Coordinates of N, CA, C and O in Angstrom, one line a residue:
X1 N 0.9 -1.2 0.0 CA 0.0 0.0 0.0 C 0.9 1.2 0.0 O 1.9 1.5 0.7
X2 N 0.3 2.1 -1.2 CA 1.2 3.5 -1.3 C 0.9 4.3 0.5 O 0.2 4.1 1.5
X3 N 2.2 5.2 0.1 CA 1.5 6.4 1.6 C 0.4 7.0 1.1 O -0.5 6.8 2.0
X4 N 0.0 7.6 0.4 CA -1.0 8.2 -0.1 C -2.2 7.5 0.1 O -3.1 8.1 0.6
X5 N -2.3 6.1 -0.4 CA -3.3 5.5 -0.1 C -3.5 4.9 2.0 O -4.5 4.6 2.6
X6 N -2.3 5.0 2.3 CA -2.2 4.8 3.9 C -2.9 6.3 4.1 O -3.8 6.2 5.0
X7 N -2.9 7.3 3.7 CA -3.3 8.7 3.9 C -4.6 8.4 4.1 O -5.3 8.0 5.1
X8 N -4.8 8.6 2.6 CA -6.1 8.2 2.3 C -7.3 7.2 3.2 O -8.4 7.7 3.4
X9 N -7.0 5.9 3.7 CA -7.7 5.3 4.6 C -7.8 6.0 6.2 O -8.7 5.9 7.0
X10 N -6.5 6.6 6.2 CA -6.5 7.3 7.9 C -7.9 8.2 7.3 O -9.0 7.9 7.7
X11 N -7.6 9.2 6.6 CA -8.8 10.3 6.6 C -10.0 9.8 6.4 O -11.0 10.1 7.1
X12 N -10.3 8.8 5.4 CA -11.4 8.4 5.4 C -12.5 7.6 6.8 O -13.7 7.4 7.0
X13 N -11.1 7.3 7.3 CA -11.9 6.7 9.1 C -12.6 7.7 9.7 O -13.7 7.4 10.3
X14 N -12.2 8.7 9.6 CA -12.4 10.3 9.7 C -11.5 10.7 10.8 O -11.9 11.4 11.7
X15 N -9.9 10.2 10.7 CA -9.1 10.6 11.7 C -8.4 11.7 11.2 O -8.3 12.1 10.0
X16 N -7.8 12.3 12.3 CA -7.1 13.4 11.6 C -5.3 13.6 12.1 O -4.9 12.4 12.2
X17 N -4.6 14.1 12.3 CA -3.3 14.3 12.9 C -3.5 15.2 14.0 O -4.6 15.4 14.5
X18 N -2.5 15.9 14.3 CA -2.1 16.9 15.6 C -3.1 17.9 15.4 O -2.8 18.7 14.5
X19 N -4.2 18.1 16.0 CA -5.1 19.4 16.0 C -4.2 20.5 16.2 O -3.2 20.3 16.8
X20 N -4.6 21.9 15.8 CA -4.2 23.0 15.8 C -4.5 23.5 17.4 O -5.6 23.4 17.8
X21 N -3.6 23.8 18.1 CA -4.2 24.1 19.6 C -4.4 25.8 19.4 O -3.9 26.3 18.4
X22 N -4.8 26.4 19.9 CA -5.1 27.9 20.4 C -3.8 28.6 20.9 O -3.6 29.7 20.4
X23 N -3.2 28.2 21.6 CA -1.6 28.4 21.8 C -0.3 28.5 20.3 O 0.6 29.3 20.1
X24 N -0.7 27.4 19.6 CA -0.3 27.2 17.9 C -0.6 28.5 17.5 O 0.2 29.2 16.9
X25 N -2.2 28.9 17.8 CA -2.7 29.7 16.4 C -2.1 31.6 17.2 O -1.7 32.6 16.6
X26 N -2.1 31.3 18.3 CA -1.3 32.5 18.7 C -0.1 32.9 18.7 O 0.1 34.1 18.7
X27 N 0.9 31.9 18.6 CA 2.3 31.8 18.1 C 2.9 32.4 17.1 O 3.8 33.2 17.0
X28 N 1.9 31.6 16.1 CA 1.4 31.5 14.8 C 0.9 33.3 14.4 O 1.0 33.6 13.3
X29 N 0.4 34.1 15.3 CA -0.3 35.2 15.0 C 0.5 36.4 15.2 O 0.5 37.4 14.5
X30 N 1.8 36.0 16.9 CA 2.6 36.8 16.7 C 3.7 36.8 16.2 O 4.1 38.0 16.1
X31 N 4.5 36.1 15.9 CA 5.3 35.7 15.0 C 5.0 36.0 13.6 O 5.9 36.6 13.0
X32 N 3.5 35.6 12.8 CA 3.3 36.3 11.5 C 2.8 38.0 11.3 O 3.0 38.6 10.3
X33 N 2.0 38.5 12.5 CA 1.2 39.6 12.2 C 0.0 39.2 11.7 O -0.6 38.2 11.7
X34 N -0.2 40.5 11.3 CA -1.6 39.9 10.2 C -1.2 40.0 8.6 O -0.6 40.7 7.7
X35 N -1.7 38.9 8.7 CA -1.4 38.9 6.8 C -2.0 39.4 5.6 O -2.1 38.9 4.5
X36 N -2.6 40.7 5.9 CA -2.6 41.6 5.6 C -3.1 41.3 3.8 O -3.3 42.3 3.0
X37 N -3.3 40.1 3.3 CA -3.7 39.8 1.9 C -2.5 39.1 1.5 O -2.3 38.8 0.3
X38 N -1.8 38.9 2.4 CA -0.7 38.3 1.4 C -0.8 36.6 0.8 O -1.8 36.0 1.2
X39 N -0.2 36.1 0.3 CA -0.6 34.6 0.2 C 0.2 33.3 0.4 O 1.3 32.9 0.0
X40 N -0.8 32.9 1.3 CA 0.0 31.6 1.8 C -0.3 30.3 1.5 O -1.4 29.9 1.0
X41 N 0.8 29.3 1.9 CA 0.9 28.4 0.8 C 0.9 27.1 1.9 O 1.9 27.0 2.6
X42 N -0.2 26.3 2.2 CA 0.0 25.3 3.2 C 0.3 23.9 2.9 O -0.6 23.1 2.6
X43 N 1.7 23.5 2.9 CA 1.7 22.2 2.3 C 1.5 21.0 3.1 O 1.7 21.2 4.3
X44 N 1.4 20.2 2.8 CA 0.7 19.1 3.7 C -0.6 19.0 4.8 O -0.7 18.2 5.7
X45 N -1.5 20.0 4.3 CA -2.6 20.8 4.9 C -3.4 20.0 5.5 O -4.1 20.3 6.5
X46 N -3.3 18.4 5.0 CA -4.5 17.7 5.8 C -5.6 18.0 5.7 O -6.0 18.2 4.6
X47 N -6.4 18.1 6.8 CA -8.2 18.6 6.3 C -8.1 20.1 6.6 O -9.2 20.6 6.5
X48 N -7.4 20.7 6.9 CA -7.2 22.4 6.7 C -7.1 22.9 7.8 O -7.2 24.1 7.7
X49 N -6.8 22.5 9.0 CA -7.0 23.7 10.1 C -6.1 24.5 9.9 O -6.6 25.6 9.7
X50 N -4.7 24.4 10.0 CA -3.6 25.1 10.0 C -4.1 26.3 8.9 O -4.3 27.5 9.2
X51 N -4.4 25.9 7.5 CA -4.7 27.1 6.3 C -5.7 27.5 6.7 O -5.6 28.7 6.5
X52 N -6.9 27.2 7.4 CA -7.8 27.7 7.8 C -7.5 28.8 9.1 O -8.3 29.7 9.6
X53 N -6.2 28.6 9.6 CA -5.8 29.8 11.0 C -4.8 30.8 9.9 O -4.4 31.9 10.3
X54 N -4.5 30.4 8.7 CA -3.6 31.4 8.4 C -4.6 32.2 7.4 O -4.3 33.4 7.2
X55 N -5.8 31.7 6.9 CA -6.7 32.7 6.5 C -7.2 33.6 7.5 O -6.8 34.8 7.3
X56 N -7.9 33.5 8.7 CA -8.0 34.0 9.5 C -7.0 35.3 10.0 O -7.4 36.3 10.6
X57 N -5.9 35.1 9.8 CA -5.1 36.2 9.8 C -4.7 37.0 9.0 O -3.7 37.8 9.0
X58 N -5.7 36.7 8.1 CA -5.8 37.7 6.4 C -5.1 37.0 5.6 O -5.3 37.4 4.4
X59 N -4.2 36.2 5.6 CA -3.7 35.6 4.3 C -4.9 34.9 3.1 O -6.0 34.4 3.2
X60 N -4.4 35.1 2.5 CA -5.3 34.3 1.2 C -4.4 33.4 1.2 O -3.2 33.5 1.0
X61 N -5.5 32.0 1.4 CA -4.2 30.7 1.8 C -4.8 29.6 0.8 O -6.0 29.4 0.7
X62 N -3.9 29.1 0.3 CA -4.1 27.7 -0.5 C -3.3 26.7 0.0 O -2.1 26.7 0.2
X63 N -4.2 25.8 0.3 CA -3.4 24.2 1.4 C -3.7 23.5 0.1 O -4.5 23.6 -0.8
X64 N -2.4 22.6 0.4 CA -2.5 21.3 -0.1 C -2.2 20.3 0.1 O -1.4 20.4 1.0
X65 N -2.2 19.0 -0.3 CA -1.9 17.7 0.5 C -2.2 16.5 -0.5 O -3.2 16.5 -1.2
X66 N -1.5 15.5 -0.5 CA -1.6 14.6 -1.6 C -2.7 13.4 -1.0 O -2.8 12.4 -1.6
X67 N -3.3 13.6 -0.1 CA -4.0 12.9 0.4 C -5.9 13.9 -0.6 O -6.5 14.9 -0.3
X68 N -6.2 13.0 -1.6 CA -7.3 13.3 -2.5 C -8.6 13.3 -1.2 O -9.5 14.2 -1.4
X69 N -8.8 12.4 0.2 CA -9.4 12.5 1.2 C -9.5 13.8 1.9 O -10.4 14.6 2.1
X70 N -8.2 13.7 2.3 CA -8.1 14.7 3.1 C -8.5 16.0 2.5 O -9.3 16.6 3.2
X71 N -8.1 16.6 1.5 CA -8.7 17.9 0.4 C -9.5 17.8 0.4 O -9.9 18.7 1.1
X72 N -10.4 17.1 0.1 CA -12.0 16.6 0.1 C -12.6 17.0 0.8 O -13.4 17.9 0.6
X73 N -12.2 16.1 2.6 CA -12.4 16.9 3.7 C -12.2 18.6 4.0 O -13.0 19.4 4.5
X74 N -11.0 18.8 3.5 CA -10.7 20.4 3.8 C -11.6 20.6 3.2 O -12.6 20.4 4.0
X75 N -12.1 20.7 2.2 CA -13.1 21.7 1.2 C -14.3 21.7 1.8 O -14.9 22.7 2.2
X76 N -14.7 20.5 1.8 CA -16.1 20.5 2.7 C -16.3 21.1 4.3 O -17.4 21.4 4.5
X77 N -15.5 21.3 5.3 CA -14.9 21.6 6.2 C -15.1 22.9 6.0 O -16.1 23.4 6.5
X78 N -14.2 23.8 4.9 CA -14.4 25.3 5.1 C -14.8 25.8 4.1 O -14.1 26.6 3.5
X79 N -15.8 25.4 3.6 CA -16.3 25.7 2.0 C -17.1 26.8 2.3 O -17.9 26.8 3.3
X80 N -16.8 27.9 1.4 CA -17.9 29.2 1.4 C -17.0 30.4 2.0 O -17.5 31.5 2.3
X81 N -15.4 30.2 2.3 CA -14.7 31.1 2.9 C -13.9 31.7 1.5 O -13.0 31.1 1.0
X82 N -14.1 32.7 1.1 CA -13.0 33.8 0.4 C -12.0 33.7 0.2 O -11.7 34.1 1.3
X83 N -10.9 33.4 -0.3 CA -9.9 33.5 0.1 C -9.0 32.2 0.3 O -7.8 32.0 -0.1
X84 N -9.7 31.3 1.0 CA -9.1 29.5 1.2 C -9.7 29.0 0.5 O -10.9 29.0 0.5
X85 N -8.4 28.3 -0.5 CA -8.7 27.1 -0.9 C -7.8 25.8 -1.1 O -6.5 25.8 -1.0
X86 N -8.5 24.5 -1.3 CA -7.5 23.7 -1.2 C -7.9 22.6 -2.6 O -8.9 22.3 -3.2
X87 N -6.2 22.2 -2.6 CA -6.0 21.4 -3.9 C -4.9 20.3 -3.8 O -3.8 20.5 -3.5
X88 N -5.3 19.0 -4.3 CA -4.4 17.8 -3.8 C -3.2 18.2 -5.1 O -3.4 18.6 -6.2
X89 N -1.9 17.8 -4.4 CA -0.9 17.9 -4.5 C 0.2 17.6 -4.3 O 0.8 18.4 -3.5
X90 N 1.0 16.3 -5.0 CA 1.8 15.7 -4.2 C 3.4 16.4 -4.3 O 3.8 16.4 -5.4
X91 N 3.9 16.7 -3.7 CA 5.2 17.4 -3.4 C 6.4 16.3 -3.6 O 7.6 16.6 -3.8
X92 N 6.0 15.4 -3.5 CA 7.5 14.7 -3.8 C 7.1 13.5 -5.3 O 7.5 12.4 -5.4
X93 N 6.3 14.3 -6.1 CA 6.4 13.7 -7.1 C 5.9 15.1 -8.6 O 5.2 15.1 -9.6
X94 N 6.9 16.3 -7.9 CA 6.8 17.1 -9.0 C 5.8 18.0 -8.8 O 5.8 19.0 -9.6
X95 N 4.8 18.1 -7.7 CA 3.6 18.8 -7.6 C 4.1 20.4 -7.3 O 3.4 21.4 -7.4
X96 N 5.2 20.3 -6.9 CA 5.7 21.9 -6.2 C 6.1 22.6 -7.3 O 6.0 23.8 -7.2
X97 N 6.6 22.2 -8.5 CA 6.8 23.0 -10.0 C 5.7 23.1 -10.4 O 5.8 23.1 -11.6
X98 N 4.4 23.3 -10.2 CA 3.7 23.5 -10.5 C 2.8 24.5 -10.4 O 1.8 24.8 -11.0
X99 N 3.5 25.2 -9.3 CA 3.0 26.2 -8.9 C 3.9 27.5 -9.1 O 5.1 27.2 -9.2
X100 N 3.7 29.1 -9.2 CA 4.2 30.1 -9.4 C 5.3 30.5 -8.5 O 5.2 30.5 -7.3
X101 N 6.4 30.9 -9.2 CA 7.8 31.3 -8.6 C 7.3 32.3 -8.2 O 6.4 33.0 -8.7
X102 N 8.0 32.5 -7.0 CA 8.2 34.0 -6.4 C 6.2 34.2 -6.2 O 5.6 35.3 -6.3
X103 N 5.5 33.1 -5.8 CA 4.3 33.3 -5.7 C 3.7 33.7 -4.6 O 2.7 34.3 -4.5
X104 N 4.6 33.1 -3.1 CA 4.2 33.4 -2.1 C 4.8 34.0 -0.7 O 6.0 33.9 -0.3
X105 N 3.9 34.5 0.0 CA 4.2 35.6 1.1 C 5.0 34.9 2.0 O 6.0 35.2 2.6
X106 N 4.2 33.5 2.0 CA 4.2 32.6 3.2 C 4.0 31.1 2.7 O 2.9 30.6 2.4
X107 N 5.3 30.2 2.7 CA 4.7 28.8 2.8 C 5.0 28.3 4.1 O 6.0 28.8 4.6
X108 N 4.1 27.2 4.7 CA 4.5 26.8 5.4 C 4.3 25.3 5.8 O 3.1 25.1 5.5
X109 N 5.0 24.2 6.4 CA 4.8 23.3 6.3 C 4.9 22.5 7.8 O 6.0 22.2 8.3
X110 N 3.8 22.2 8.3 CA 3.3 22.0 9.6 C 3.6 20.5 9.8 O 3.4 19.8 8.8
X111 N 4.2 19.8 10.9 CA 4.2 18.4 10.6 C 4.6 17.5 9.3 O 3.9 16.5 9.2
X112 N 5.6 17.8 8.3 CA 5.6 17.4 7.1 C 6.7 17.1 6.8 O 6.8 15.9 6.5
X113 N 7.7 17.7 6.9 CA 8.9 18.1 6.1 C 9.9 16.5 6.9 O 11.0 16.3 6.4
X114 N 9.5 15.5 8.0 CA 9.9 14.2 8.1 C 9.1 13.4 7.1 O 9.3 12.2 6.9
X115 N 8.5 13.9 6.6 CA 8.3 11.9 5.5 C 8.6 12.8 3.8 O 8.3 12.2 2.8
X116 N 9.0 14.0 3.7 CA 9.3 14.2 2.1 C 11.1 14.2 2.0 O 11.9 14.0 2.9
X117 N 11.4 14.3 0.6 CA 12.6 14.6 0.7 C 13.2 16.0 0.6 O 13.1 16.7 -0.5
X118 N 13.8 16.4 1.6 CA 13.8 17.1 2.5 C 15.0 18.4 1.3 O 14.3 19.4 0.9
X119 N 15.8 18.4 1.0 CA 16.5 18.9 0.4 C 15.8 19.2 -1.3 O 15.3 20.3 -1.3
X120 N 15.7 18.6 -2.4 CA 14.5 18.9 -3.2 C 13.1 19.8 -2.8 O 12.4 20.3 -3.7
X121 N 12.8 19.9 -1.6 CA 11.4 20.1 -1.2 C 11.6 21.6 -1.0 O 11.0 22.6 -1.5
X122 N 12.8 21.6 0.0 CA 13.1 23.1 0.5 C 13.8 24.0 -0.6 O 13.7 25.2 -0.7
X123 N 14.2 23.4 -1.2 CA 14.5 23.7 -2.7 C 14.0 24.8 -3.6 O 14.5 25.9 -3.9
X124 N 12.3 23.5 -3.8 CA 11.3 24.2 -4.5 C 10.6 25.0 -4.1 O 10.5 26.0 -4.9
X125 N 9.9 25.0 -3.0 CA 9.7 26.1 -1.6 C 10.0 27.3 -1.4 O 9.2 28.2 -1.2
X126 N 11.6 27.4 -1.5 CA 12.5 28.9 -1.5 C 11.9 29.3 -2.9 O 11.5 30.4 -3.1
X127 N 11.9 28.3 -4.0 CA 11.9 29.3 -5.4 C 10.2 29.6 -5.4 O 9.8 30.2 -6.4
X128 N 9.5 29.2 -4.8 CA 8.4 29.8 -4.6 C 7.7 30.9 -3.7 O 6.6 31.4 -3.9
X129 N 8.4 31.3 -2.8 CA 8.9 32.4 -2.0 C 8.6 33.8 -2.8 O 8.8 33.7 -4.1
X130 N 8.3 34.9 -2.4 CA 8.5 35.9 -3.0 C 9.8 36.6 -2.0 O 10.0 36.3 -0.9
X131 N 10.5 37.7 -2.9 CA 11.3 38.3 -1.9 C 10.6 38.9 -1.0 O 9.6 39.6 -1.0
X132 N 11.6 38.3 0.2 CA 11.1 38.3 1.4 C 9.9 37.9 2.5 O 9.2 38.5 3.3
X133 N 10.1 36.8 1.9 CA 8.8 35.9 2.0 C 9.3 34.6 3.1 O 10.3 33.9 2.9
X134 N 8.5 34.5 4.0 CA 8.9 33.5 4.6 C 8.4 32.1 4.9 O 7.2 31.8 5.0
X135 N 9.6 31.0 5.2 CA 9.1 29.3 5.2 C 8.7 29.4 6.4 O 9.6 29.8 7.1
X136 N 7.4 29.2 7.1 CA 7.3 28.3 8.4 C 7.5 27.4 8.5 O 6.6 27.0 7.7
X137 N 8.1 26.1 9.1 CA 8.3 24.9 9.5 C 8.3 25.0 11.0 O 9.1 25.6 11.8
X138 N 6.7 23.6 11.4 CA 6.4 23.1 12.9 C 6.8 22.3 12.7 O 6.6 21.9 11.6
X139 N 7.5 21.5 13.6 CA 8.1 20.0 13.5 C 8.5 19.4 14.7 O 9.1 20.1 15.6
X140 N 8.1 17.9 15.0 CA 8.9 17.4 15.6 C 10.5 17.1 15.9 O 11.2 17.3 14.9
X141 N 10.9 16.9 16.8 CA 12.4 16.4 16.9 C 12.9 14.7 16.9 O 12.4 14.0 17.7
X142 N 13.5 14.4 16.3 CA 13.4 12.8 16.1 C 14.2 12.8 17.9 O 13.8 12.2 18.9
X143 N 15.0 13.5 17.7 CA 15.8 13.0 19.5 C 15.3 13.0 20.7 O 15.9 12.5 21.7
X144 N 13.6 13.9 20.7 CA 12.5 13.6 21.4 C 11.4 12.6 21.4 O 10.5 12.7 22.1
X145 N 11.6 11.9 20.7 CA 11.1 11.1 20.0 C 10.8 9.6 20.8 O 11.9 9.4 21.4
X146 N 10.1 8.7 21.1 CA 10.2 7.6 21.8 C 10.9 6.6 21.0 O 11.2 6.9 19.8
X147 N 11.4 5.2 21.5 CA 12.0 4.9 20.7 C 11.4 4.1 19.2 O 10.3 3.5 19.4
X148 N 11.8 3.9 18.0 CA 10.9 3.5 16.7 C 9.7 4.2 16.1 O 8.8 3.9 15.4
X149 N 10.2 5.8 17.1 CA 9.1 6.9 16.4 C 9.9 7.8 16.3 O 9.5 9.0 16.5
X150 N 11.1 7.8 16.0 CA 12.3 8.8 15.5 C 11.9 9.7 13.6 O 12.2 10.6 12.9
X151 N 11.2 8.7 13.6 CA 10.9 9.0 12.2 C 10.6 9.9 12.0 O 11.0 10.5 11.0
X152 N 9.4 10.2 13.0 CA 8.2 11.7 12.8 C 8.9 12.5 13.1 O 8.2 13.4 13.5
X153 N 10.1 12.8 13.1 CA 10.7 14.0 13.8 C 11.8 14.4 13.0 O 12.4 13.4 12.5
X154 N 12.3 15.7 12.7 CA 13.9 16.0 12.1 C 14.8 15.8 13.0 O 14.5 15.6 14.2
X155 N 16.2 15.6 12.4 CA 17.2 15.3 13.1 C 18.1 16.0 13.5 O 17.6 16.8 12.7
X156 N 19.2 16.7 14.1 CA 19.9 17.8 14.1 C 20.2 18.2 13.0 O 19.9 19.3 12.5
X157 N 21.0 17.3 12.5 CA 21.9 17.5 11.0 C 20.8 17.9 10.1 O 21.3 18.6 9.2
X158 N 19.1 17.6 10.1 CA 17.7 18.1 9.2 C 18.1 19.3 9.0 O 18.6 19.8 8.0
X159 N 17.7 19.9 10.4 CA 17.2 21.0 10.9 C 18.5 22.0 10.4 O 18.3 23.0 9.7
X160 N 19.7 21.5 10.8 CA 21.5 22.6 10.3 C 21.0 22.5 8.8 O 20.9 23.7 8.4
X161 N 20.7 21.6 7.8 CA 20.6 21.5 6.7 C 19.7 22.9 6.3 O 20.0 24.0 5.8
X162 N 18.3 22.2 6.6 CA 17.6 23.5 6.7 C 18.1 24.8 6.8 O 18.2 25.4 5.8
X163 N 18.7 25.5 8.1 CA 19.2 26.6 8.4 C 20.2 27.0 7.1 O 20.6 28.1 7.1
X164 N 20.7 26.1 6.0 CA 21.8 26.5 5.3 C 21.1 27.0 4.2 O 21.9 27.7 3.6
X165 N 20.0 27.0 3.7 CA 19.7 27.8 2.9 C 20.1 29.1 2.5 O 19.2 29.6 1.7
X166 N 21.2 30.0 2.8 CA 21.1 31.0 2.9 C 19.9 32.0 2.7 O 19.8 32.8 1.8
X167 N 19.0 31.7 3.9 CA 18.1 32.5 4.7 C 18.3 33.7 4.9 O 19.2 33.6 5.7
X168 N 18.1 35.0 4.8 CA 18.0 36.7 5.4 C 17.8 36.7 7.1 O 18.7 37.2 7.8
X169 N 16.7 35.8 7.7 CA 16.8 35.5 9.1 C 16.2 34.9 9.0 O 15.3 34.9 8.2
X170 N 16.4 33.9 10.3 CA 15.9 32.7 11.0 C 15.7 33.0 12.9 O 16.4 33.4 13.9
X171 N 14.3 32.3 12.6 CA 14.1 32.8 14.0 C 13.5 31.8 14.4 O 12.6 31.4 13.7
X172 N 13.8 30.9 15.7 CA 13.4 29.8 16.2 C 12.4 29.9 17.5 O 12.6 30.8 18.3
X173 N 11.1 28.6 17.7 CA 10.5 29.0 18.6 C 9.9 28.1 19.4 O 8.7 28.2 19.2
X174 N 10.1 27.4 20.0 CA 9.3 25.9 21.2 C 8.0 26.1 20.8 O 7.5 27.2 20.5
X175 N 7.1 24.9 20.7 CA 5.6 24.8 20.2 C 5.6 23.7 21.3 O 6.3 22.8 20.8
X176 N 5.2 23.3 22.2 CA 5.1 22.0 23.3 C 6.4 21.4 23.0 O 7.5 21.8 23.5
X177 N 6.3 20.5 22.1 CA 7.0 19.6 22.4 C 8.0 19.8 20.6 O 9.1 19.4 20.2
X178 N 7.1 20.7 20.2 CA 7.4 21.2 18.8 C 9.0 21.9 18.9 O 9.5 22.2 20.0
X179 N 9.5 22.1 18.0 CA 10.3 23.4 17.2 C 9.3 24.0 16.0 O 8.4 23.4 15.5
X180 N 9.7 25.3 15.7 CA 9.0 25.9 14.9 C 10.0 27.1 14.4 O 10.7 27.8 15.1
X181 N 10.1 27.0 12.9 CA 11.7 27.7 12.8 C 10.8 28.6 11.6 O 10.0 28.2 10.7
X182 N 11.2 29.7 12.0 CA 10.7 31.0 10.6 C 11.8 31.5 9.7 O 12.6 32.2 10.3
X183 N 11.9 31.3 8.9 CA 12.8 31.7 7.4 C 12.4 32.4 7.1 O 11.2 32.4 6.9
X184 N 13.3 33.5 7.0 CA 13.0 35.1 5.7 C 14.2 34.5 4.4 O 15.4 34.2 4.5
X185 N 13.3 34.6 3.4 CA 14.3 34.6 2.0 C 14.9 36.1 1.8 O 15.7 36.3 0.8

């Protein structure tokens, strides 16, 4: 069984991953401001909450997620809102060239960036950035991790990788049990 199709049955159970907590979406609020129209880019969106808190903060936000369920769900979930929308899209099979360079204010990738490949991804990401546009990345830590669930989490050497982008600034921030690292291009 593909992951997508493993996706796909989780969502269809009607389960979902890490809820967005109230503490997230405030983090999340001072850390971004208000987004003022700008647009953001939610990859691995799931059934939408996270794009659904960055709309809320005025972004005009498009989530996506290669899970065909899960989009399904998002759409039905926040259908009738201005501004959000969502479209399946798989990121490690070419889906991120498909979208407009220099398109966005804000991507960001909540829980995700342990099961893609990681170097390719951040890649395409940056060239989708507008100047001075920034990556959010929430993530686990594999070294927090219990043991044979190291997976869900980045690794130090991830995360230094990450930071090498030559970035404008990086600003890092505890989310529970999270890291949460803000990139300016």
């Amino acid at each position: 069984m593909s992951a997508a199709d493993r996706w796909n049955n989780h969502y269809a159970q009607g389960k979902g991953f890490r809820p967005v907590s109230e503490q997230e979406v405030a983090l999340l609020a001072g850390h971004l401001g208000p987004g003022a129209g700008g647009r953001a880019l939610d990859l691995g969106c799931g059934t939408g909450e996270y794009a659904a808190a960055l709309h809320s903060l005025g972004f005009t936000t498009t989530g996506a997620d290669f899970s065909e369920v899960a989009v399904t769900t998002a759409q039905d979930r926040h259908q009738g809102r201005d501004g959000l929308d969502f479209q399946p899209l798989d990121i490690d099979r070419g889906g991120l060239t498909l979208l407009p360079a220099a398109g966005y204010d804000l991507i960001t990738f909540r829980l995700v960036l342990p099961f893609v490949d990681l170097v390719p991804t951040i890649a395409c990401a940056r060239h989708l950035l507008a100047p001075g546009g920034r990556l959010l990345v929430t993530t686990p830590l594999a070294a927090r991790q219990h043991t044979g669930r190291e997976s869900v989490g980045l690794r130090t050497a991830d995360l230094d990788l990450l930071r090498s982008f030559e970035w404008s600034a990086v600003t890092e921030y505890p989310l529970d049990d999270l890291i949460c690292l803000a990139l300016t291009a």
